[in-house]
XYZ file of C-alpha atoms in Angstrom:
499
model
C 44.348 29.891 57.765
C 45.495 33.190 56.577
C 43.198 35.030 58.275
C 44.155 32.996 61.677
C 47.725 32.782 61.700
C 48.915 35.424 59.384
C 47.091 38.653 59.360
C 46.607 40.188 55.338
C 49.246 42.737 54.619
C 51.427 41.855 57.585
C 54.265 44.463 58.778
C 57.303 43.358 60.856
C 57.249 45.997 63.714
C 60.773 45.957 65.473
C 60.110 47.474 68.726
C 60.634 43.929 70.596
C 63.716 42.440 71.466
C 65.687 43.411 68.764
C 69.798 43.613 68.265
C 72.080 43.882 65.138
C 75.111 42.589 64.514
C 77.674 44.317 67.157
C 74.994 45.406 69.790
C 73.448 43.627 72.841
C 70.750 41.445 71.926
C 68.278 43.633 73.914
C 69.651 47.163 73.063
C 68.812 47.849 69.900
C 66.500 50.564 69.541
C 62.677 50.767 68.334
C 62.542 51.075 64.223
C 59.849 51.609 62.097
C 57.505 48.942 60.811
C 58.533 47.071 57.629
C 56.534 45.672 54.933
C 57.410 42.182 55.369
C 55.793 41.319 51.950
C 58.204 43.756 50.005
C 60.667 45.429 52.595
C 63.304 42.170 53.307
C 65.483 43.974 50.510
C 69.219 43.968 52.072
C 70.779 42.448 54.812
C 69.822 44.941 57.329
C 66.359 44.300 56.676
C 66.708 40.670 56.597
C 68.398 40.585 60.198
C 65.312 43.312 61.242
C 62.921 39.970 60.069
C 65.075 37.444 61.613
C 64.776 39.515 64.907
C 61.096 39.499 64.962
C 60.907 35.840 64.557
C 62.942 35.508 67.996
C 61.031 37.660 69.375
C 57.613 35.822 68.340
C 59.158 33.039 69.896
C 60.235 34.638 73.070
C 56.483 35.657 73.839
C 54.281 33.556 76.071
C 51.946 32.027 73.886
C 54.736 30.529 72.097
C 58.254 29.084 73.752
C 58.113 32.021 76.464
C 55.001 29.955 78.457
C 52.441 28.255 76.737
C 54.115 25.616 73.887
C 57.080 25.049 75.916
C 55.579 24.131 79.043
C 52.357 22.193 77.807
C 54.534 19.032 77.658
C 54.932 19.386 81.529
C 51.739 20.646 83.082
C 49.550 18.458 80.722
C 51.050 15.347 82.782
C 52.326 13.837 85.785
C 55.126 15.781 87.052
C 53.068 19.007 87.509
C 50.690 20.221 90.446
C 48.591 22.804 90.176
C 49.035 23.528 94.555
C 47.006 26.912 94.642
C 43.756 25.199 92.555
C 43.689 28.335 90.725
C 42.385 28.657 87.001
C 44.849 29.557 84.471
C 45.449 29.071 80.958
C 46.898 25.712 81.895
C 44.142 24.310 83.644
C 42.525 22.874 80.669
C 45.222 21.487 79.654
C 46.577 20.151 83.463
C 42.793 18.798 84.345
C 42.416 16.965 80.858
C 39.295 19.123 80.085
C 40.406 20.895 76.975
C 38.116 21.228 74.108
C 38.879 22.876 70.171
C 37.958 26.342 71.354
C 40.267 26.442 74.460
C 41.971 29.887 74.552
C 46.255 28.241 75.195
C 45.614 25.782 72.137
C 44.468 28.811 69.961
C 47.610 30.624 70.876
C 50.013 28.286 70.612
C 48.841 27.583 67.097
C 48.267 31.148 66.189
C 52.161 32.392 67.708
C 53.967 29.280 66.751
C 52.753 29.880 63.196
C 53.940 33.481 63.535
C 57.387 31.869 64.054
C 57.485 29.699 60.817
C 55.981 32.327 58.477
C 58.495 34.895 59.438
C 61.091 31.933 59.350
C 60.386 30.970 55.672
C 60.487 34.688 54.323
C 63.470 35.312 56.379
C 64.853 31.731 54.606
C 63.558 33.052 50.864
C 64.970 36.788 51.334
C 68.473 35.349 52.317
C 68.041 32.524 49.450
C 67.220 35.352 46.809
C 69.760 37.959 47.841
C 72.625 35.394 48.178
C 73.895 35.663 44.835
C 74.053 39.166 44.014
C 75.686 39.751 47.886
C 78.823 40.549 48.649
C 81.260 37.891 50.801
C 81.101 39.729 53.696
C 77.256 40.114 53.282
C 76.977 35.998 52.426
C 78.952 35.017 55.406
C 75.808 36.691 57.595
C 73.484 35.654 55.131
C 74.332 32.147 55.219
C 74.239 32.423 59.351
C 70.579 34.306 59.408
C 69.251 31.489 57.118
C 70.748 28.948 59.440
C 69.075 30.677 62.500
C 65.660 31.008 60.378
C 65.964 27.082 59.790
C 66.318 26.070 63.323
C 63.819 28.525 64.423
C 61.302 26.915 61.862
C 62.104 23.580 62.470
C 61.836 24.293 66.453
C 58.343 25.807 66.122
C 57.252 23.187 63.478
C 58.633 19.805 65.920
C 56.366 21.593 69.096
C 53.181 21.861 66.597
C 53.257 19.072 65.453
C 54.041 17.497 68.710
C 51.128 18.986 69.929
C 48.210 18.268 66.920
C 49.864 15.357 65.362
C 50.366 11.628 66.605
C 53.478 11.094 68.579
C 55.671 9.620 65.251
C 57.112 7.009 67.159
C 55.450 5.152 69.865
C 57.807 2.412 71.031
C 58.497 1.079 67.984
C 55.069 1.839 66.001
C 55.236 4.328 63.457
C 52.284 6.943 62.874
C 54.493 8.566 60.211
C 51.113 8.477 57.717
C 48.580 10.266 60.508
C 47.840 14.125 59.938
C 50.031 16.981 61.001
C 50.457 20.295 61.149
C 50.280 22.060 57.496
C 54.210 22.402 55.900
C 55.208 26.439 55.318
C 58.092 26.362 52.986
C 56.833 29.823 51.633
C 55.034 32.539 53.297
C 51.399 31.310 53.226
C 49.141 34.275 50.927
C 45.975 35.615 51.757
C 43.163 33.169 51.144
C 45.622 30.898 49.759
C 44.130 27.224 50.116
C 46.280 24.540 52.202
C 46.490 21.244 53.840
C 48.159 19.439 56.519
C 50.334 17.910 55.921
C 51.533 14.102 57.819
C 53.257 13.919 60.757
C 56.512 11.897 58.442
C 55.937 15.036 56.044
C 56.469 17.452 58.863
C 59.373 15.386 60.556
C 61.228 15.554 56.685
C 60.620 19.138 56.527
C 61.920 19.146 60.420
C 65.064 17.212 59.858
C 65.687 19.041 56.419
C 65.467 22.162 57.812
C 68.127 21.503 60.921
C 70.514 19.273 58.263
C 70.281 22.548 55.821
C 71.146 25.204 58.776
C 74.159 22.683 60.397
C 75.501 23.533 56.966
C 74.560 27.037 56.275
C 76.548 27.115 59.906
C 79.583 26.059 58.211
C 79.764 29.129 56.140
C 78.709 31.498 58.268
C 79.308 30.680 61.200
C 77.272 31.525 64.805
C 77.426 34.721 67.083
C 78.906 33.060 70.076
C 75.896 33.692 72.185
C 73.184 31.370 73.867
C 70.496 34.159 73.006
C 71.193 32.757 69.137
C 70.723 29.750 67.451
C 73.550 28.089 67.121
C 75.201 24.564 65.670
C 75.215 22.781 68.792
C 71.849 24.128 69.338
C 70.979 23.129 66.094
C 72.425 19.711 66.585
C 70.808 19.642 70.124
C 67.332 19.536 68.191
C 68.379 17.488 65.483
C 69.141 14.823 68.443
C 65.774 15.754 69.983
C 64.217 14.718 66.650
C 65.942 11.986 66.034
C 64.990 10.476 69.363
C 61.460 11.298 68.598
C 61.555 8.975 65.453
C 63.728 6.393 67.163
C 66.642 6.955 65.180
C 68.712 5.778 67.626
C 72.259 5.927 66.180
C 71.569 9.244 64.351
C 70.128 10.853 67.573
C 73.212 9.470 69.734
C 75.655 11.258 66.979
C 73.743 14.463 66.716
C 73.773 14.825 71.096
C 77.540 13.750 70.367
C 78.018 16.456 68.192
C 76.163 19.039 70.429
C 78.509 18.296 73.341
C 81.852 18.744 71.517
C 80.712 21.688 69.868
C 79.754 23.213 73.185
C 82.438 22.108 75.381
C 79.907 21.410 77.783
C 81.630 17.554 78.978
C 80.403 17.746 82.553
C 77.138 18.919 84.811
C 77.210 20.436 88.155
C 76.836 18.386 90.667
C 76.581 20.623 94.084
C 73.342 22.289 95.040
C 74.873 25.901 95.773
C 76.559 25.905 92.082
C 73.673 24.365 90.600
C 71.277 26.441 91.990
C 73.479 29.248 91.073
C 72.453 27.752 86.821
C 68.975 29.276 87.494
C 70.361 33.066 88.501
C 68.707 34.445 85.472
C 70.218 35.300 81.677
C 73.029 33.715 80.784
C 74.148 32.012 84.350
C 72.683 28.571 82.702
C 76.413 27.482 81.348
C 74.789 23.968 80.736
C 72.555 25.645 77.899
C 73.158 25.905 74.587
C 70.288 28.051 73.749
C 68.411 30.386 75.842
C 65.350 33.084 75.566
C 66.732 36.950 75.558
C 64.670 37.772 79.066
C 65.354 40.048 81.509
C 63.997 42.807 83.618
C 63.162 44.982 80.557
C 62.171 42.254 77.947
C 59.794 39.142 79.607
C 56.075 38.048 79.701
C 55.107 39.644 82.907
C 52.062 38.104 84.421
C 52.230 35.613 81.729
C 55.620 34.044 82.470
C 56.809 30.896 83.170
C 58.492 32.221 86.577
C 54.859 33.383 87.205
C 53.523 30.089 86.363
C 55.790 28.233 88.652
C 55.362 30.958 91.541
C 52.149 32.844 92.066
C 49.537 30.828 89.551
C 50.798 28.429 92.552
C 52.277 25.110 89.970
C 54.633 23.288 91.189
C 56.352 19.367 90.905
C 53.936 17.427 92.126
C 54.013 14.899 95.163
C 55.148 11.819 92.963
C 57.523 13.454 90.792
C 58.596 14.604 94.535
C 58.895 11.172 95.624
C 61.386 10.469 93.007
C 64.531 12.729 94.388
C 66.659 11.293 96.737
C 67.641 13.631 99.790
C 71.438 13.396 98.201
C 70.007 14.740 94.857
C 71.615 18.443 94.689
C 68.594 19.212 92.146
C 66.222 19.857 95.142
C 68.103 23.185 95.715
C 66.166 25.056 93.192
C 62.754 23.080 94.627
C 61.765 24.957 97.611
C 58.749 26.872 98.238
C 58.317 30.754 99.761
C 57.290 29.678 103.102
C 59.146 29.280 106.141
C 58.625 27.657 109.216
C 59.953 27.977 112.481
C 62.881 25.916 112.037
C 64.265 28.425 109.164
C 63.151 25.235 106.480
C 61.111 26.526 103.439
C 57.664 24.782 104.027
C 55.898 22.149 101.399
C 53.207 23.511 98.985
C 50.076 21.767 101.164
C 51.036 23.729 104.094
C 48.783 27.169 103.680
C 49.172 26.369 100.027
C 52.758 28.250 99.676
C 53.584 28.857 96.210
C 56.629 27.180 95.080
C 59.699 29.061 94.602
C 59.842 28.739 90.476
C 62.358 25.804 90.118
C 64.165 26.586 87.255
C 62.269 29.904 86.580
C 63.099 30.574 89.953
C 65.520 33.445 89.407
C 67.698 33.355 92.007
C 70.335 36.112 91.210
C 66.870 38.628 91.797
C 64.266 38.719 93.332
C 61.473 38.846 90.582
C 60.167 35.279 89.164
C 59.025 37.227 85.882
C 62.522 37.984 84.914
C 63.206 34.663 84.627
C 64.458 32.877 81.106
C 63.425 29.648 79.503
C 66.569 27.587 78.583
C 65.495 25.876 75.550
C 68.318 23.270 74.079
C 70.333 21.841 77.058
C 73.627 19.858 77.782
C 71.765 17.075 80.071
C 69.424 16.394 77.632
C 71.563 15.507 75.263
C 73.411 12.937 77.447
C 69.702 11.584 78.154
C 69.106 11.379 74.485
C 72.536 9.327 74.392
C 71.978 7.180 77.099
C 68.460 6.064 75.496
C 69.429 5.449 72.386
C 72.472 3.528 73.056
C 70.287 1.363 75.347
C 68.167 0.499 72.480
C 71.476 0.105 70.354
C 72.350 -2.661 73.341
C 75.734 -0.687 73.667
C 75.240 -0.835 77.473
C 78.687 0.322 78.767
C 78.146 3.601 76.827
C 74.603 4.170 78.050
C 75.412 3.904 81.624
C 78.529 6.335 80.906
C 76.187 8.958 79.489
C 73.555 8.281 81.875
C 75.889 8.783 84.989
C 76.870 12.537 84.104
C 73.165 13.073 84.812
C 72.586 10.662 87.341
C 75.124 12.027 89.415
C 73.077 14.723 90.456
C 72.010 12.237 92.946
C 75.031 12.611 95.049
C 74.704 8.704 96.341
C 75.167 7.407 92.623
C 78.816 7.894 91.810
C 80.315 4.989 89.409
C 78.362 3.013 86.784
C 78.153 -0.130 89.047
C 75.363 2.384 90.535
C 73.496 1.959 87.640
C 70.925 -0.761 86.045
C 73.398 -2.639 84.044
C 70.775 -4.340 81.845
C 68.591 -2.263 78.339
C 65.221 -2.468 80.225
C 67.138 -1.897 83.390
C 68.660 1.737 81.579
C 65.500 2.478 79.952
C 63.313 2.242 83.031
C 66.277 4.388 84.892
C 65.285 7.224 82.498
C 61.563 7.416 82.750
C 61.916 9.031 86.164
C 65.831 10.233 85.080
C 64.046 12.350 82.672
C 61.660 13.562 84.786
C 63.903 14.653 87.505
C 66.252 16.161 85.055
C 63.768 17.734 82.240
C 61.234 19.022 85.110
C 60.126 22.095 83.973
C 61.455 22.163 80.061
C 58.148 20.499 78.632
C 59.212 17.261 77.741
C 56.889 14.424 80.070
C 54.060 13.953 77.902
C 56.022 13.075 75.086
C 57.999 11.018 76.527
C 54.852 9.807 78.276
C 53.301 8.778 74.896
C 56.080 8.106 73.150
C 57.126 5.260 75.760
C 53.244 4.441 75.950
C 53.827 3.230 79.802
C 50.840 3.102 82.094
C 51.108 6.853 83.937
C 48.393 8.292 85.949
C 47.311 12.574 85.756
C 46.321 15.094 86.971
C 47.323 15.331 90.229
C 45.105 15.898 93.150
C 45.328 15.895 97.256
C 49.094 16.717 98.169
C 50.959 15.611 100.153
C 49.299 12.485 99.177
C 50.188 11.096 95.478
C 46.906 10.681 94.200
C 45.736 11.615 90.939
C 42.317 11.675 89.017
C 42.986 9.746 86.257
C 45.392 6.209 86.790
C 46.825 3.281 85.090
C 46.512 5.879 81.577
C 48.747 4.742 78.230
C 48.290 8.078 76.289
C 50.058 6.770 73.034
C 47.326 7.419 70.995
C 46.643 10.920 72.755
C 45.733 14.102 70.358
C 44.883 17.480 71.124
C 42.204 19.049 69.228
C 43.390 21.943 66.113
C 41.798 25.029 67.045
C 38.069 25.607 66.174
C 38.925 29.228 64.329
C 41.534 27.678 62.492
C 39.389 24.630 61.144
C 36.206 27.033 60.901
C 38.118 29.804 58.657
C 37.525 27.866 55.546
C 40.868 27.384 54.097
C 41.677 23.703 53.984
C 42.885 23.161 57.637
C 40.994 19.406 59.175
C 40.229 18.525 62.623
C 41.656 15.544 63.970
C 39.036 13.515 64.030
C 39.319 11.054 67.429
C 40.711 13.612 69.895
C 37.881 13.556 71.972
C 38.374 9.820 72.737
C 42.293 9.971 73.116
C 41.792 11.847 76.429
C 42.429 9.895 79.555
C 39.274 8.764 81.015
C-alpha cells in the first residue's frame, strides 16, 4: 500500500494552491519542499501541510473530476453525446475492470488526501499543548479542516469499494471497506481494510471531533475552507447514508442556520448567474479554490461536461418541466436558426457544462466544483422526515427545492403521502444533484429498478434496463491488491455489474 498510495520519504511541495492566514487562498507564493515526515514543527508548517491536502483534493483524480463525478456518469442521468473515450467511459459503459486507469487514481489521490489529513491531525494534536492561545485557536481550526477533509475523502472511498451501508433498510455495516488511516501509514507497514461500519465510525468521528475543534477555533469565513456548516453538511450526508434519519435531519438543520442560506433561487437568469465561476455559488457552503490560474485543464469537470461531449441524458431530460428555471444552465453550444441553442443529437453539439458551465467567462476549464450545498441539505431533510412520517415538515423542506419548478408553488403541490415524498425525490434529486456525483448512490442505496448507460438520443433508451444495483461494487485497484501489503479484493465485483 505504501508503495501505491504514499510514496517512501514523501515531501510536501507547496507550489499548488497554497494561502496563509491573511492572504488570498490562491496567492501565496511557491515555497520549498518540506519533509512531511519531520518538517510539520510549528504552525506555519502545519498550515503549509494542511494546504497541500486541499490542494490534493482540488486535483482531478480526486474531488476536482474523477471521485466526485463517478457517482453521476456511472448511472442514469449522464450521456456520453460525442461517443468519445475518456477516463469515464469505463465507468459510464459498465465495462470497468481492477486495472482501469480512473479507479487507480481515485484510490491513489484520495489516499493522498487522508495521509496528509492524519499528519496534519497528529502535528496539531502534538503541538497543542506547548502552543500559545493565539497559536491553539488556529490549531484547533487546521485540525478541524484536516478532519473534514479526511472524513470527506474516506465517505467517497469507501462509497466507491465498499457496499452501500444502508440499502433501504438492510445494513452491510460488516462487508469490507476501505483500510482506516488514523496515522500516517509507514513504508512497508502491513494493513487491512477495514468494514464499511468501521469506516462510517471513523467518518462520523472524525466530522463530530472537527464540529468541535470548530468551536474553539473557529472557521475563515470563506467557501474555499472547510467550515462548520460544511462540516455539518457532510455529517448530514452521512447520516443519510446510514439511515439515521433524525440525526441526518438535525445535522442539514444545523448546516442551514449556520449558513444563513434559508432560501434557493428560483429565476433562471439569477440562477444561472450561481454557476459564474468562484465564489458566485451563494447556495454553497464549500467550494474548490479554481480559477483561471489554478484548475485541471484538459482534465476538468467543465471539460468533461463540454468538449469530452457528456451531458444529462434524454431521461434525466424528460424529467424538467418547461417552468423549471434549472434548464437555464442546460443548453448546448449550438444554435439554430431561430437563435435557440440546439439539443446534443443534432451534429452532436457539446453541451454547454451545466453547472461547470462558467458563465461569468468564457472558458469551461475555469470552472469550480461546489462540493457541500444548501439544496442538498433540504433534500436530506425532506427524506428523512418522510421516513420519520413527519409529513408536513418533509413537504416544507422539499418545496424550497421543488420550487425550482416554477408551476409547484405551495405544499398542496406536493405528494402528501411517505411513499408519495420519497418517490418525489428520486427524480427531485436528480434534477437538483445533476452534476455533484450523487445518482448511483442514491441509486443503490434506494435499490429501485433503474436502467444505464444511455444510448440513442433523443430517444431514452439505454443498454442495460430494469437494473437494482444494491449489491453493486467496484473492483480495488489491481496495483494496490498486487503490492503485497495486506490490501483484499472484493471478491464478487465482477457479478455486481449490471448485466
Amino acid at each position: 500500500m505504501k508503495k501505491t498510495i504514499i510514496k517512501t520519504g514523501v515531501t510536501l511541495f507547496m507550489g499548488i494552491s497554497l494561502y496563509s492566514c491573511g492572504n488570498s487562498f490562491l496567492d501565496t507564493p511557491i515555497y520549498n519542499a518540506v519533509d512531511i515526515d519531520d518538517g510539520i514543527n510549528d504552525v506555519s508548517t502545519v498550515e503549509y501541510a494542511l494546504n497541500g491536502t486541499y490542494a490534493y483534493l482540488r486535483q482531478y483524480q480526486s474531488a476536482g473530476n474523477y471521485s466526485s463525478l463517478l457517482g453521476d456518469y456511472a448511472s442514469d442521468i449522464v450521456y456520453n453525446g460525442l461517443e468519445m473515450g475518456t477516463h469515464a467511459t469505463d465507468m459510464y459503459q459498465f465495462i470497468y475492470t481492477e486495472t482501469t486507469g480512473t479507479l487507480s487514481s481515485i484510490w491513489s489521490y484520495d489516499y493522498k488526501v487522508i495521509d496528509l489529513a492524519a499528519r496534519v491531525i497528529q502535528a496539531c494534536e502534538r503541538l497543542m499543548p506547548d502552543a500559545t492561545p493565539a497559536d491553539q485557536v488556529d490549531l484547533s481550526m487546521f485540525e478541524a479542516e484536516a478532519r473534514t477533509l479526511r472524513a470527506y475523502a474516506t465517505l467517497m472511498l469507501t462509497n466507491i469499494y465498499g457496499h452501500q451501508v444502508k440499502v433501504s433498510g438492510q445494513s452491510y455495516e460488516n462487508e469490507m471497506g476501505v483500510v482506516i488511516v488514523n496515522s500516517p501509514v509507514q513504508a512497508y507497514e502491513h494493513i487491512e481494510r477495514s468494514t464499511v461500519g468501521e469506516c462510517y465510525s471513523q467518518i462520523l468521528n472524525d466530522l463530530n471531533t472537527a464540529i468541535s475543534l470548530f468551536d474553539k477555533g473557529g472557521d475563515r469565513g470563506n467557501m474555499y475552507y472547510l467550515s462548520p456548516q460544511a462540516t455539518y453538511g457532510l455529517l448530514a450526508r452521512t447520516q443519510l447514508y446510514l439511515e439515521n434519519w433524525s440525526e441526518a435531519a438535525a445535522a442539514a438543520q444545523r448546516a442551514i442556520q449556520i449558513s444563513g442560506i434559508t432560501t434557493l433561487t428560483y429565476d433562471p437568469v439569477e440562477y444561472k448567474a450561481l454557476y459564474n465561476g468562484g465564489k458566485s455559488n451563494v447556495e454553497s457552503m464549500f467550494a474548490l479554490a479554481i480559477n483561471n490560474i489554478d484548475n485541471n485543464g484538459t482534465n476538468s469537470a467543465g471539460q468533461f461536461f463540454n468538449n469530452y461531449g457528456y451531458s444529462l441524458s434524454p431521461y434525466l431530460n424528460s424529467l424538467y418541466a418547461e417552468t423549471d428555471c434549472r434548464r437555464a444552465i442546460l443548453g448546448f453550444t449550438g444554435v439554430g436558426d431561430d437563435g435557440e441553442s440546439l439539443p446534443w443529437w443534432v451534429d452532436k453539439n457539446p453541451f454547454n457544462g451545466g453547472k461547470y458551465g462558467y458563465f461569468g467567462g468564457s472558458n469551461v476549464t475555469y470552472a469550480t466544483n461546489y462540493l457541500v450545498n444548501a439544496p442538498e441539505m433540504f433534500l436530506i431533510q425532506a427524506e428523512a422526515y418522510a421516513h420519520l412520517n413527519q409529513l408536513s415538515q418533509a413537504q416544507e423542506s422539499l418545496l424550497v427545492v421543488a420550487k425550482r419548478n416554477n408551476a409547484i408553488t405551495s405544499v398542496g403541490d406536493l405528494p402528501s403521502s411517505t411513499q408519495g415524498i420519497i418517490e418525489f425525490l428520486y427524480e427531485e434529486r436528480a434534477r437538483e444533484l445533476f452534476q455533484e456525483g450523487f445518482r448511483l448512490w442514491d441509486l443503490r442505496r434506494w435499490n429501485v429498478a433503474c436502467n444505464l448507460d444511455a444510448i440513442a438520443a433523443p430517444e431514452i433508451m439505454f443498454v442495460y434496463n430494469n437494473q437494482r444495483v444494491g449489491d453493486l461494487v467496484f473492483p480495488v485497484p489491481a496495483n494496490e491488491v498486487n503490492s503485497g501489503f495486506g490490501v483484499v479484493q472484493n471478491p464478487n465485483w465482477s457479478s455486481s455489474k449490471p448485466k
